[in-house]
Short mmCIF file of C-alpha atoms and ligand atoms in Angstrom, two decimals:
data_model
loop_
_atom_site.label_atom_id
_atom_site.label_comp_id
_atom_site.label_asym_id
_atom_site.label_seq_id
_atom_site.Cartn_x
_atom_site.Cartn_y
_atom_site.Cartn_z
CA MET A 1 -27.05 2.58 1.29
CA LYS A 2 -24.44 4.50 3.25
CA LEU A 3 -21.23 2.82 4.28
CA LEU A 4 -18.56 3.92 6.76
CA SER A 5 -15.09 2.35 6.58
CA ILE A 6 -12.20 2.42 9.02
CA GLU A 7 -8.48 1.65 8.59
CA THR A 8 -5.91 1.56 11.43
CA SER A 9 -3.57 -1.32 10.53
CA CYS A 10 -0.32 0.67 10.64
CA ASP A 11 0.43 4.39 10.92
CA ASP A 12 -2.51 5.93 9.06
CA THR A 13 -5.84 6.55 10.74
CA CYS A 14 -8.51 6.75 8.04
CA ILE A 15 -12.28 6.99 7.85
CA SER A 16 -14.39 7.18 4.69
CA ILE A 17 -18.09 7.44 4.01
CA PHE A 18 -19.70 6.28 0.75
CA GLU A 19 -23.04 6.03 -0.91
CA VAL A 20 -23.08 2.54 -2.48
CA LYS A 21 -25.48 0.74 -4.77
CA SER A 22 -25.95 -2.12 -7.19
CA SER A 23 -24.68 -5.67 -7.15
CA ILE A 24 -21.24 -7.26 -6.93
CA GLN A 25 -20.91 -6.98 -10.72
CA ASN A 26 -20.94 -3.27 -11.38
CA ALA A 27 -21.16 -1.96 -7.82
CA GLU A 28 -21.26 1.82 -7.80
CA PHE A 29 -19.59 4.00 -5.17
CA LYS A 30 -19.86 7.69 -4.47
CA VAL A 31 -17.29 9.06 -2.02
CA LEU A 32 -19.05 11.33 0.45
CA ALA A 33 -16.12 11.84 2.80
CA ASN A 34 -12.53 10.77 3.19
CA SER A 35 -10.68 11.81 6.35
CA SER A 36 -7.23 10.63 7.32
CA ASN A 37 -4.37 11.39 9.61
CA SER A 38 -0.85 10.31 8.72
CA GLN A 39 1.53 9.71 11.64
CA ILE A 40 4.70 10.03 9.55
CA LYS A 41 6.01 13.00 11.50
CA ILE A 42 5.54 11.21 14.83
CA HIS A 43 7.43 8.10 13.74
CA GLN A 44 10.12 9.86 11.74
CA PRO A 45 12.53 10.30 14.69
CA PHE A 46 12.42 6.51 15.21
CA GLY A 47 13.13 5.73 11.55
CA GLY A 48 10.07 3.47 11.40
CA VAL A 49 6.65 2.88 12.95
CA TYR A 50 6.70 2.80 16.76
CA PRO A 51 3.65 0.59 17.51
CA VAL A 52 2.73 1.97 20.95
CA LEU A 53 2.74 5.52 19.64
CA ALA A 54 0.76 4.46 16.57
CA LYS A 55 -1.90 2.83 18.76
CA ARG A 56 -2.16 5.96 20.92
CA GLU A 57 -2.54 8.17 17.86
CA HIS A 58 -5.30 5.98 16.40
CA ASN A 59 -7.11 6.15 19.72
CA THR A 60 -6.89 9.93 19.81
CA ASN A 61 -7.73 10.56 16.19
CA LEU A 62 -10.52 8.09 15.39
CA PRO A 63 -13.29 10.14 17.06
CA ILE A 64 -11.98 13.37 15.55
CA LEU A 65 -11.81 11.91 12.04
CA LEU A 66 -15.29 10.46 12.45
CA GLU A 67 -16.71 13.87 13.23
CA GLU A 68 -14.80 15.38 10.35
CA ALA A 69 -16.01 12.69 7.93
CA MET A 70 -19.63 12.99 9.07
CA ARG A 71 -19.50 16.74 8.58
CA GLU A 72 -17.94 16.34 5.13
CA ALA A 73 -20.60 13.79 4.17
CA ARG A 74 -23.21 16.18 5.56
CA ILE A 75 -24.61 13.57 7.84
CA SER A 76 -23.29 15.09 11.02
CA GLY A 77 -26.01 17.71 11.56
CA GLU A 78 -25.19 20.14 14.28
CA ARG A 79 -22.13 18.50 15.80
CA ARG A 80 -19.43 20.51 17.43
CA SER A 81 -16.62 21.92 15.35
CA SER A 82 -13.49 19.97 14.44
CA GLN A 83 -10.79 19.61 17.06
CA ARG A 84 -8.00 18.67 14.72
CA ASP A 85 -4.38 19.71 15.02
CA GLY A 86 -2.92 21.52 18.01
CA VAL A 87 -5.62 21.02 20.59
CA ARG A 88 -6.63 17.50 19.74
CA LYS A 89 -4.33 15.82 22.22
CA ALA A 90 -6.01 17.64 25.07
CA ILE A 91 -9.47 16.26 24.31
CA PRO A 92 -10.46 13.49 26.68
CA GLN A 93 -11.51 10.37 24.78
CA GLN A 94 -14.82 10.13 26.63
CA ARG A 95 -15.92 13.57 25.50
CA ASN A 96 -15.15 12.61 21.93
CA MET A 97 -17.12 9.39 22.22
CA ARG A 98 -20.27 11.39 23.00
CA ALA A 99 -20.69 12.39 19.36
CA GLU A 100 -20.78 8.73 18.36
CA SER A 101 -23.35 7.81 20.95
CA ALA A 102 -25.94 10.03 19.23
CA ARG A 103 -28.59 8.31 17.11
CA ASN A 104 -27.57 6.67 13.86
CA PRO A 105 -26.85 9.50 11.41
CA GLY A 106 -28.11 7.46 8.46
CA LEU A 107 -25.41 4.84 8.04
CA ASP A 108 -26.28 1.29 6.99
CA LEU A 109 -23.02 -0.63 7.19
CA ILE A 110 -19.57 -0.35 8.79
CA ALA A 111 -16.41 -1.97 7.38
CA VAL A 112 -13.21 -2.22 9.40
CA THR A 113 -9.74 -3.64 8.79
CA TYR A 114 -9.14 -6.57 11.16
CA GLY A 115 -5.78 -7.71 9.74
CA PRO A 116 -3.04 -8.09 8.77
CA GLY A 117 -1.06 -5.32 10.45
CA LEU A 118 0.12 -4.20 13.87
CA GLU A 119 -2.28 -6.01 16.16
CA MET A 120 -2.50 -3.32 18.82
CA CYS A 121 -3.32 -0.77 16.10
CA LEU A 122 -5.89 -3.04 14.46
CA TRP A 123 -7.65 -3.44 17.81
CA GLU A 124 -8.13 0.33 18.01
CA GLY A 125 -10.11 0.33 14.75
CA VAL A 126 -11.96 -2.88 15.54
CA VAL A 127 -13.10 -1.77 19.01
CA PHE A 128 -14.10 1.66 17.72
CA ALA A 129 -16.09 0.07 14.88
CA LYS A 130 -17.75 -2.42 17.22
CA ASN A 131 -18.90 0.42 19.49
CA LEU A 132 -20.36 2.33 16.57
CA ALA A 133 -22.07 -0.76 15.13
CA GLU A 134 -23.63 -1.51 18.49
CA LYS A 135 -24.79 2.06 19.15
CA TRP A 136 -26.10 2.66 15.65
CA LYS A 137 -27.47 -0.89 15.25
CA VAL A 138 -25.77 -1.51 11.90
CA PRO A 139 -23.96 -4.59 10.58
CA LEU A 140 -20.17 -4.67 10.91
CA ILE A 141 -18.05 -6.31 8.26
CA PRO A 142 -14.41 -7.25 8.92
CA VAL A 143 -12.05 -6.59 6.00
CA ASN A 144 -8.72 -8.14 5.10
CA HIS A 145 -6.34 -5.22 4.45
CA MET A 146 -4.65 -7.09 1.58
CA GLU A 147 -7.96 -7.64 -0.22
CA GLY A 148 -8.47 -3.91 0.27
CA HIS A 149 -5.17 -3.25 -1.52
CA ILE A 150 -6.20 -5.53 -4.43
CA LEU A 151 -9.56 -3.80 -4.86
CA SER A 152 -8.01 -0.34 -4.37
CA VAL A 153 -7.16 -0.24 -8.08
CA PHE A 154 -10.84 0.26 -8.91
CA GLY A 155 -11.31 3.21 -6.57
CA LYS A 156 -10.96 6.97 -6.59
CA ASP A 157 -10.55 9.28 -3.65
CA LYS A 158 -13.26 11.66 -4.88
CA GLY A 159 -16.52 11.49 -6.80
CA LYS A 160 -18.06 8.35 -8.24
CA PHE A 161 -16.56 5.09 -9.47
CA LYS A 162 -17.79 1.67 -10.57
CA ILE A 163 -16.29 -1.76 -10.07
CA PRO A 164 -15.90 -3.10 -13.62
CA LYS A 165 -17.80 -6.15 -14.79
CA ILE A 166 -15.73 -9.28 -14.48
CA ASN A 167 -15.06 -11.42 -17.57
CA SER A 168 -17.19 -9.17 -19.75
CA ALA A 169 -16.75 -9.53 -23.50
CA LYS A 170 -16.10 -5.79 -23.62
CA GLY A 171 -12.78 -6.09 -21.80
CA GLY A 172 -11.83 -4.88 -18.33
CA VAL A 173 -11.09 -7.37 -15.60
CA LYS A 174 -10.71 -10.96 -16.70
CA THR A 175 -9.74 -14.06 -14.78
CA PRO A 176 -7.32 -15.66 -14.19
CA MET A 177 -6.08 -12.51 -12.50
CA LEU A 178 -2.77 -11.99 -10.70
CA SER A 179 -2.13 -9.42 -7.98
CA LEU A 180 1.34 -8.30 -7.01
CA LEU A 181 0.98 -6.85 -3.52
CA VAL A 182 3.92 -4.71 -2.49
CA SER A 183 3.82 -2.81 0.77
CA GLY A 184 5.76 -2.15 3.94
CA GLY A 185 4.61 -5.44 5.42
CA HIS A 186 3.95 -7.68 2.41
CA THR A 187 5.31 -8.86 -0.91
CA GLN A 188 2.93 -11.40 -2.39
CA LEU A 189 1.82 -12.79 -5.71
CA VAL A 190 -1.84 -13.70 -5.44
CA LEU A 191 -3.72 -15.76 -8.02
CA THR A 192 -7.45 -15.22 -8.55
CA LYS A 193 -9.10 -17.89 -10.66
CA LYS A 194 -12.58 -16.97 -9.48
CA TRP A 195 -13.47 -13.36 -8.67
CA MET A 196 -12.76 -12.47 -5.02
CA GLN A 197 -11.02 -15.77 -4.29
CA TYR A 198 -7.34 -15.65 -3.56
CA GLU A 199 -4.43 -18.07 -3.58
CA ILE A 200 -0.98 -16.87 -2.54
CA ILE A 201 1.41 -18.42 -5.06
CA GLY A 202 4.55 -16.57 -3.98
CA GLU A 203 5.75 -14.25 -1.25
CA THR A 204 8.81 -12.88 0.42
CA LEU A 205 10.67 -15.29 2.64
CA ASP A 206 12.02 -12.46 4.79
CA ASP A 207 11.65 -8.66 4.46
CA ALA A 208 8.84 -7.04 2.50
CA VAL A 209 10.01 -4.93 -0.43
CA GLY A 210 8.71 -1.68 1.13
CA GLU A 211 10.54 -2.57 4.34
CA ALA A 212 13.75 -3.01 2.31
CA PHE A 213 13.21 0.42 0.71
CA ASP A 214 12.71 1.91 4.18
CA LYS A 215 15.79 0.21 5.64
CA VAL A 216 18.06 1.15 2.76
CA ALA A 217 16.81 4.73 3.01
CA ARG A 218 17.81 4.72 6.67
CA MET A 219 21.31 3.50 5.74
CA LEU A 220 21.50 6.42 3.33
CA GLU A 221 20.39 8.78 6.12
CA LEU A 222 17.13 9.54 4.32
CA PRO A 223 13.90 10.19 6.27
CA TYR A 224 11.10 7.67 6.87
CA PRO A 225 9.21 6.44 4.87
CA GLY A 226 12.14 5.69 2.63
CA GLY A 227 10.39 4.36 -0.49
CA PRO A 228 9.51 7.74 -2.00
CA GLU A 229 12.97 9.11 -1.02
CA ILE A 230 14.88 6.26 -2.67
CA SER A 231 12.64 6.53 -5.68
CA ARG A 232 13.26 10.28 -5.97
CA LEU A 233 17.05 9.80 -5.84
CA ALA A 234 16.94 6.91 -8.31
CA GLU A 235 14.82 8.92 -10.76
CA GLY A 236 17.34 11.76 -10.44
CA ALA A 237 20.21 9.40 -11.22
CA ARG A 238 18.31 7.96 -14.18
CA SER A 239 17.62 11.32 -15.76
CA PHE A 240 21.22 12.40 -15.13
CA SER A 241 22.46 9.23 -16.78
CA LYS A 242 20.07 9.72 -19.73
CA ARG A 243 21.33 13.25 -20.29
CA ARG A 244 24.92 12.08 -20.12
CA SER A 245 24.37 9.11 -22.38
CA SER A 246 22.68 11.19 -25.05
CA GLN A 247 25.73 13.48 -24.95
CA ARG A 248 28.14 10.60 -25.31
CA ASP A 249 25.98 8.31 -27.35
CA GLY A 250 28.58 7.19 -29.81
CA ALA A 251 31.31 6.48 -27.32
CA ARG A 252 28.95 4.66 -24.97
CA LYS A 253 27.75 2.28 -27.68
CA ALA A 254 31.32 1.13 -28.17
CA ILE A 255 31.97 0.55 -24.47
CA ARG A 256 28.80 -1.29 -23.52
CA PRO A 257 29.14 -4.58 -25.37
CA GLN A 258 32.73 -4.81 -24.25
CA ALA A 259 31.84 -4.47 -20.60
CA ASN A 260 28.91 -6.84 -21.13
CA MET A 261 26.87 -5.01 -18.56
CA ARG A 262 23.16 -4.44 -18.42
CA ALA A 263 22.00 -0.95 -19.25
CA GLU A 264 20.82 -0.48 -15.67
CA SER A 265 24.13 -1.52 -14.17
CA ALA A 266 25.94 0.83 -16.52
CA GLU A 267 23.75 3.63 -15.22
CA THR A 268 24.99 2.96 -11.71
CA SER A 269 28.69 3.60 -12.34
CA GLY A 270 29.54 -0.07 -11.99
CA LEU A 271 27.86 -0.56 -8.60
CA ARG A 272 26.22 -3.96 -8.72
CA LEU A 273 23.89 -5.43 -6.13
CA PRO A 274 22.49 -8.97 -6.13
CA ARG A 275 19.01 -9.94 -7.39
CA PRO A 276 18.17 -12.55 -4.74
CA MET A 277 16.16 -15.61 -5.82
CA LEU A 278 15.76 -14.21 -9.32
CA HIS A 279 16.13 -17.65 -10.88
CA SER A 280 14.57 -19.78 -8.18
CA LYS A 281 11.88 -22.05 -9.59
CA ASP A 282 9.13 -20.74 -7.32
CA PHE A 283 7.41 -17.35 -7.17
CA ASN A 284 8.97 -16.35 -3.87
CA PHE A 285 11.11 -13.31 -3.12
CA SER A 286 13.85 -12.39 -0.68
CA PHE A 287 14.91 -8.84 0.11
CA SER A 288 16.92 -9.30 3.27
CA GLY A 289 20.11 -10.27 1.41
CA LEU A 290 19.76 -7.31 -0.92
CA LYS A 291 19.43 -4.99 2.07
CA THR A 292 22.52 -6.55 3.68
CA ALA A 293 24.43 -6.17 0.42
CA VAL A 294 23.67 -2.43 0.51
CA LEU A 295 24.89 -2.32 4.12
CA TYR A 296 28.22 -3.94 3.13
CA LEU A 297 28.53 -1.75 0.07
CA ILE A 298 28.10 1.40 2.18
CA ARG A 299 30.47 0.05 4.83
CA ASP A 300 33.18 -0.54 2.19
CA LEU A 301 32.62 2.87 0.64
CA VAL A 302 32.80 4.56 4.05
CA LYS A 303 36.11 2.79 4.73
CA LYS A 304 37.54 4.45 1.64
CA ASP A 305 35.89 7.80 2.29
CA PRO A 306 34.29 8.52 5.70
CA ASN A 307 32.29 11.40 4.17
CA ILE A 308 30.85 9.32 1.36
CA LEU A 309 27.26 9.80 2.57
CA GLN A 310 27.66 13.52 2.16
CA ASN A 311 28.18 12.82 -1.52
CA ASP A 312 24.72 13.19 -3.07
CA LYS A 313 25.82 11.69 -6.35
CA MET A 314 26.99 8.51 -4.65
CA LYS A 315 23.74 8.28 -2.68
CA MET A 316 21.82 8.61 -5.94
CA GLN A 317 23.86 5.80 -7.50
CA ILE A 318 23.24 3.47 -4.56
CA ALA A 319 19.52 4.30 -4.55
CA LEU A 320 19.38 3.65 -8.29
CA GLU A 321 21.10 0.29 -8.17
CA PHE A 322 19.02 -0.79 -5.16
CA GLU A 323 15.77 0.22 -6.86
CA ASN A 324 16.81 -1.50 -10.09
CA ALA A 325 17.63 -4.71 -8.21
CA ALA A 326 14.45 -4.78 -6.11
CA ILE A 327 12.15 -3.94 -9.02
CA GLU A 328 13.87 -6.43 -11.33
CA CYS A 329 13.06 -9.21 -8.85
CA LEU A 330 9.40 -8.14 -8.66
CA VAL A 331 8.97 -7.80 -12.42
CA TYR A 332 10.78 -11.03 -13.32
CA LYS A 333 8.76 -13.23 -10.97
CA THR A 334 5.50 -11.52 -11.94
CA LYS A 335 6.21 -12.21 -15.63
CA LYS A 336 6.95 -15.87 -14.84
CA ALA A 337 3.68 -16.19 -12.93
CA ILE A 338 1.78 -14.52 -15.78
CA GLU A 339 3.19 -17.06 -18.25
CA LYS A 340 2.60 -20.09 -16.07
CA HIS A 341 -0.97 -19.24 -15.08
CA LYS A 342 -2.01 -17.67 -18.39
CA ILE A 343 -2.98 -14.49 -16.60
CA LYS A 344 -5.31 -12.03 -18.34
CA THR A 345 -5.39 -9.24 -15.74
CA LEU A 346 -2.58 -7.95 -13.56
CA ILE A 347 -3.11 -5.83 -10.47
CA VAL A 348 -0.17 -4.10 -8.80
CA ALA A 349 -1.11 -2.63 -5.42
CA GLY A 350 0.22 -1.54 -2.02
CA GLY A 351 2.45 1.40 -1.09
CA VAL A 352 5.30 0.35 -3.42
CA ALA A 353 2.85 0.40 -6.36
CA ALA A 354 3.41 4.18 -6.23
CA ASN A 355 6.97 3.53 -7.47
CA ARG A 356 7.44 4.98 -10.95
CA HIS A 357 10.13 2.58 -12.06
CA LEU A 358 7.97 -0.41 -11.12
CA LYS A 359 5.06 1.06 -13.04
CA ASN A 360 7.19 1.76 -16.12
CA LYS A 361 8.56 -1.77 -16.15
CA MET A 362 5.19 -3.45 -15.58
CA GLN A 363 3.46 -1.40 -18.25
CA LYS A 364 5.80 -2.91 -20.82
CA ILE A 365 4.22 -6.35 -20.31
CA LYS A 366 2.16 -7.11 -23.41
CA ASN A 367 -1.24 -8.73 -24.00
CA ILE A 368 -2.55 -8.15 -20.55
CA GLU A 369 -4.78 -5.62 -18.82
CA ILE A 370 -2.86 -3.92 -15.99
CA PHE A 371 -4.36 -1.98 -13.09
CA PHE A 372 -2.50 0.28 -10.66
CA PRO A 373 -4.10 2.29 -7.85
CA THR A 374 -4.07 6.07 -7.99
CA LYS A 375 -1.35 7.66 -5.86
CA GLU A 376 -3.87 8.37 -3.10
CA LEU A 377 -5.05 4.78 -3.00
CA ALA A 378 -1.63 3.09 -3.25
CA THR A 379 -0.67 3.68 0.37
CA ASP A 380 -2.95 2.73 3.25
CA ASN A 381 -6.43 4.25 3.14
CA SER A 382 -9.99 3.50 4.20
CA LEU A 383 -11.47 3.88 0.71
CA MET A 384 -10.12 0.47 -0.25
CA ILE A 385 -11.52 -0.98 2.99
CA GLY A 386 -14.95 0.38 2.07
CA ILE A 387 -14.76 -1.17 -1.41
CA ALA A 388 -13.70 -4.57 -0.05
CA GLY A 389 -16.24 -4.34 2.78
CA TYR A 390 -19.19 -3.63 0.50
CA LEU A 391 -18.25 -6.25 -2.09
CA ASN A 392 -17.88 -8.88 0.64
CA TYR A 393 -21.19 -7.84 2.15
CA ILE A 394 -22.93 -8.41 -1.17
CA LYS A 395 -20.95 -11.56 -1.92
CA ASN A 396 -21.96 -13.06 1.43
CA LYS A 397 -25.60 -12.15 0.75
CA LYS A 398 -25.57 -9.54 3.50
CA LYS A 399 -24.61 -12.08 6.15
CA VAL A 400 -22.08 -10.65 8.60
CA PRO A 401 -20.29 -12.27 11.52
CA LYS A 402 -21.38 -11.48 15.07
CA PRO A 403 -19.43 -8.39 16.21
CA GLU A 404 -18.11 -10.24 19.27
CA SER A 405 -16.50 -12.83 16.98
CA ILE A 406 -14.46 -10.18 15.11
CA LYS A 407 -10.90 -10.15 16.42
CA ALA A 408 -7.94 -8.12 15.25
CA THR A 409 -5.53 -10.60 13.65
CA GLY A 410 -2.02 -9.28 13.02
CA ASN A 411 -0.94 -12.16 10.79
CA LEU A 412 -4.19 -12.60 8.87
CA ARG A 413 -3.72 -14.30 5.45
CA LEU A 414 -5.72 -13.85 2.29
O1 KG4 B 1 0.69 -0.08 1.74
P1 KG4 B 1 1.46 0.83 2.62
O2 KG4 B 1 1.02 2.26 2.75
O3 KG4 B 1 1.52 0.30 4.08
C1 KG4 B 1 1.60 -1.03 4.42
O4 KG4 B 1 0.52 -1.71 4.39
O5 KG4 B 1 2.73 -1.46 4.68
O6 KG4 B 1 2.98 0.78 2.12
C2 KG4 B 1 3.97 1.55 2.71
C3 KG4 B 1 5.29 1.23 2.04
C4 KG4 B 1 6.48 1.86 2.75
O7 KG4 B 1 7.45 0.87 2.96
C5 KG4 B 1 6.96 2.92 1.76
O8 KG4 B 1 8.34 3.19 1.83
C6 KG4 B 1 6.58 2.28 0.45
O9 KG4 B 1 5.30 1.71 0.69
N1 KG4 B 1 6.49 3.25 -0.65
C7 KG4 B 1 7.31 3.23 -1.73
C8 KG4 B 1 6.95 4.35 -2.52
N2 KG4 B 1 5.94 5.02 -1.90
C9 KG4 B 1 5.67 4.32 -0.75
N3 KG4 B 1 8.29 2.39 -2.08
C10 KG4 B 1 8.93 2.61 -3.24
N4 KG4 B 1 8.68 3.66 -4.04
C11 KG4 B 1 7.70 4.54 -3.74
N5 KG4 B 1 7.44 5.57 -4.55
ZN1 ZN B 2 -1.12 -1.55 3.35
#
C-alpha cells in the first residue's frame, strides 16, 4: 500500500510518501519521496520560532511540497512544474489546492501529526490532511509526534528499511525498552514494557533541553537553532583541550588530583555550572536553572570585560561547560532508569539526539542495545510520522478515527 505522511508541528513542513507492506512485526518501508521545507532562515531574526509566521509558511508550502513529493514518487502524472523558492509566495492557495482535488493518485493511507507542538501549526497539517483524505477517500491516521521520534530510530531517509522484530531471540529490540526523548519542546524518559505502549517515567519540570541549548546559544550571540552551534563550539574546545593535555600530559596528571576536579570541568578552565536535579530520587530534569546560571556567568564575565563575547575561546569554554552539564544530567538519569527498570533496549531520539557528546556518552553504557536516529531523522521530519502512522494503523487493525474527530492538540501526551 502507499502511504503519505505530513508533519507541521513546529518550523519544518514535511511530506513523505512510502510503499509499505507486512505486519507490525517486520513492517517494511520503501521511501518513494521525502520533501521538506525548513523555516530556519525565516525565524532566525527572532532568535526562535515565531508561531504566526510558522503557520503561514506551512500553509504556503504544504501544497507545493505535496506536488513535489508526488512527482518524486512518480505518482503525480502530468502535474504542473514545481513552484518552489522565489515565486512560491505569489501563488494563491486556491490554485495550489487544485492539484489535490484531482482523483486519488494511488494513495491508500494518510498519516498526520496532530500533537504535541504549536497548535496553530498542527492545525495547518491536520486540515490539509483532512481535505486530502476526504477528496481521495482514504483513511486518515493521527500521529503523536513523540511516538514518531521514538520510531524514527528504525527509519532511513532513502531506500528501504524494516522495523526489527521485537523480542526476537536473534537480538534487536527487546522490552523493557526506554526512550530518552530530547527535543526543542520535550525532555522525557519513556518506559515501554509492551511494544508501542508508553509510560512517561520522568520529564523536565521546566525548559526542554533543546530549548536550553537554543537559549544559551542566544546569550552567546549564536544563531538559531542553537543546539548545533553550541555543540560545534564545545567540540572545538574539547579537541583543543585534548591537544593541549597530550602536550602537557605529565604536568596535568600532577595537578588534577590536587584540584579534585572532574576531567570535564578541568577542560573548561575552571568554569563550573550546576547539574540541576542530578541526585533527585525521581527521573525528572530541570534545565531552567542551568540556563539562568549561564546568564549570571556571562553577566559576571561581561562586568570584568565588556568585550568578553568577542572572545571566541571564552565562548567555546562556556559552550563546553554548558553542554557537559546538560548532557551529564541526561545520561545520569537515563542510567538510573535503565538500572531500576532492567532495560534491555535504549532509544535516544529528538533533535538533541544529533548531539555528538550525548551519543558518545550513551554509547558507553554496557549490556544494552542502543538506537539513535540518523542525522536526517533526528530533527523533525515526516518519515517518522509515516512509520508511526502505519504501525498504529496495523496495530489498530486498520480502524481509524472519524476525520472530524481528529483535532490538533498542542499539549498531547504519549
Ligand atoms: O526534534 P526537533 O527537531 O524539534 C522539536 O520537536 O522540538 O528538535 C529541535 C531541537 C532544537 O532545540 C535544536 O537546537 C536541537 O534540537 N538540536 C541540538 C543539536 N541539533 C539540534 N541540540 C544539541 N546538539 C545538537 N547537535
Ligand atoms: Zn520534534
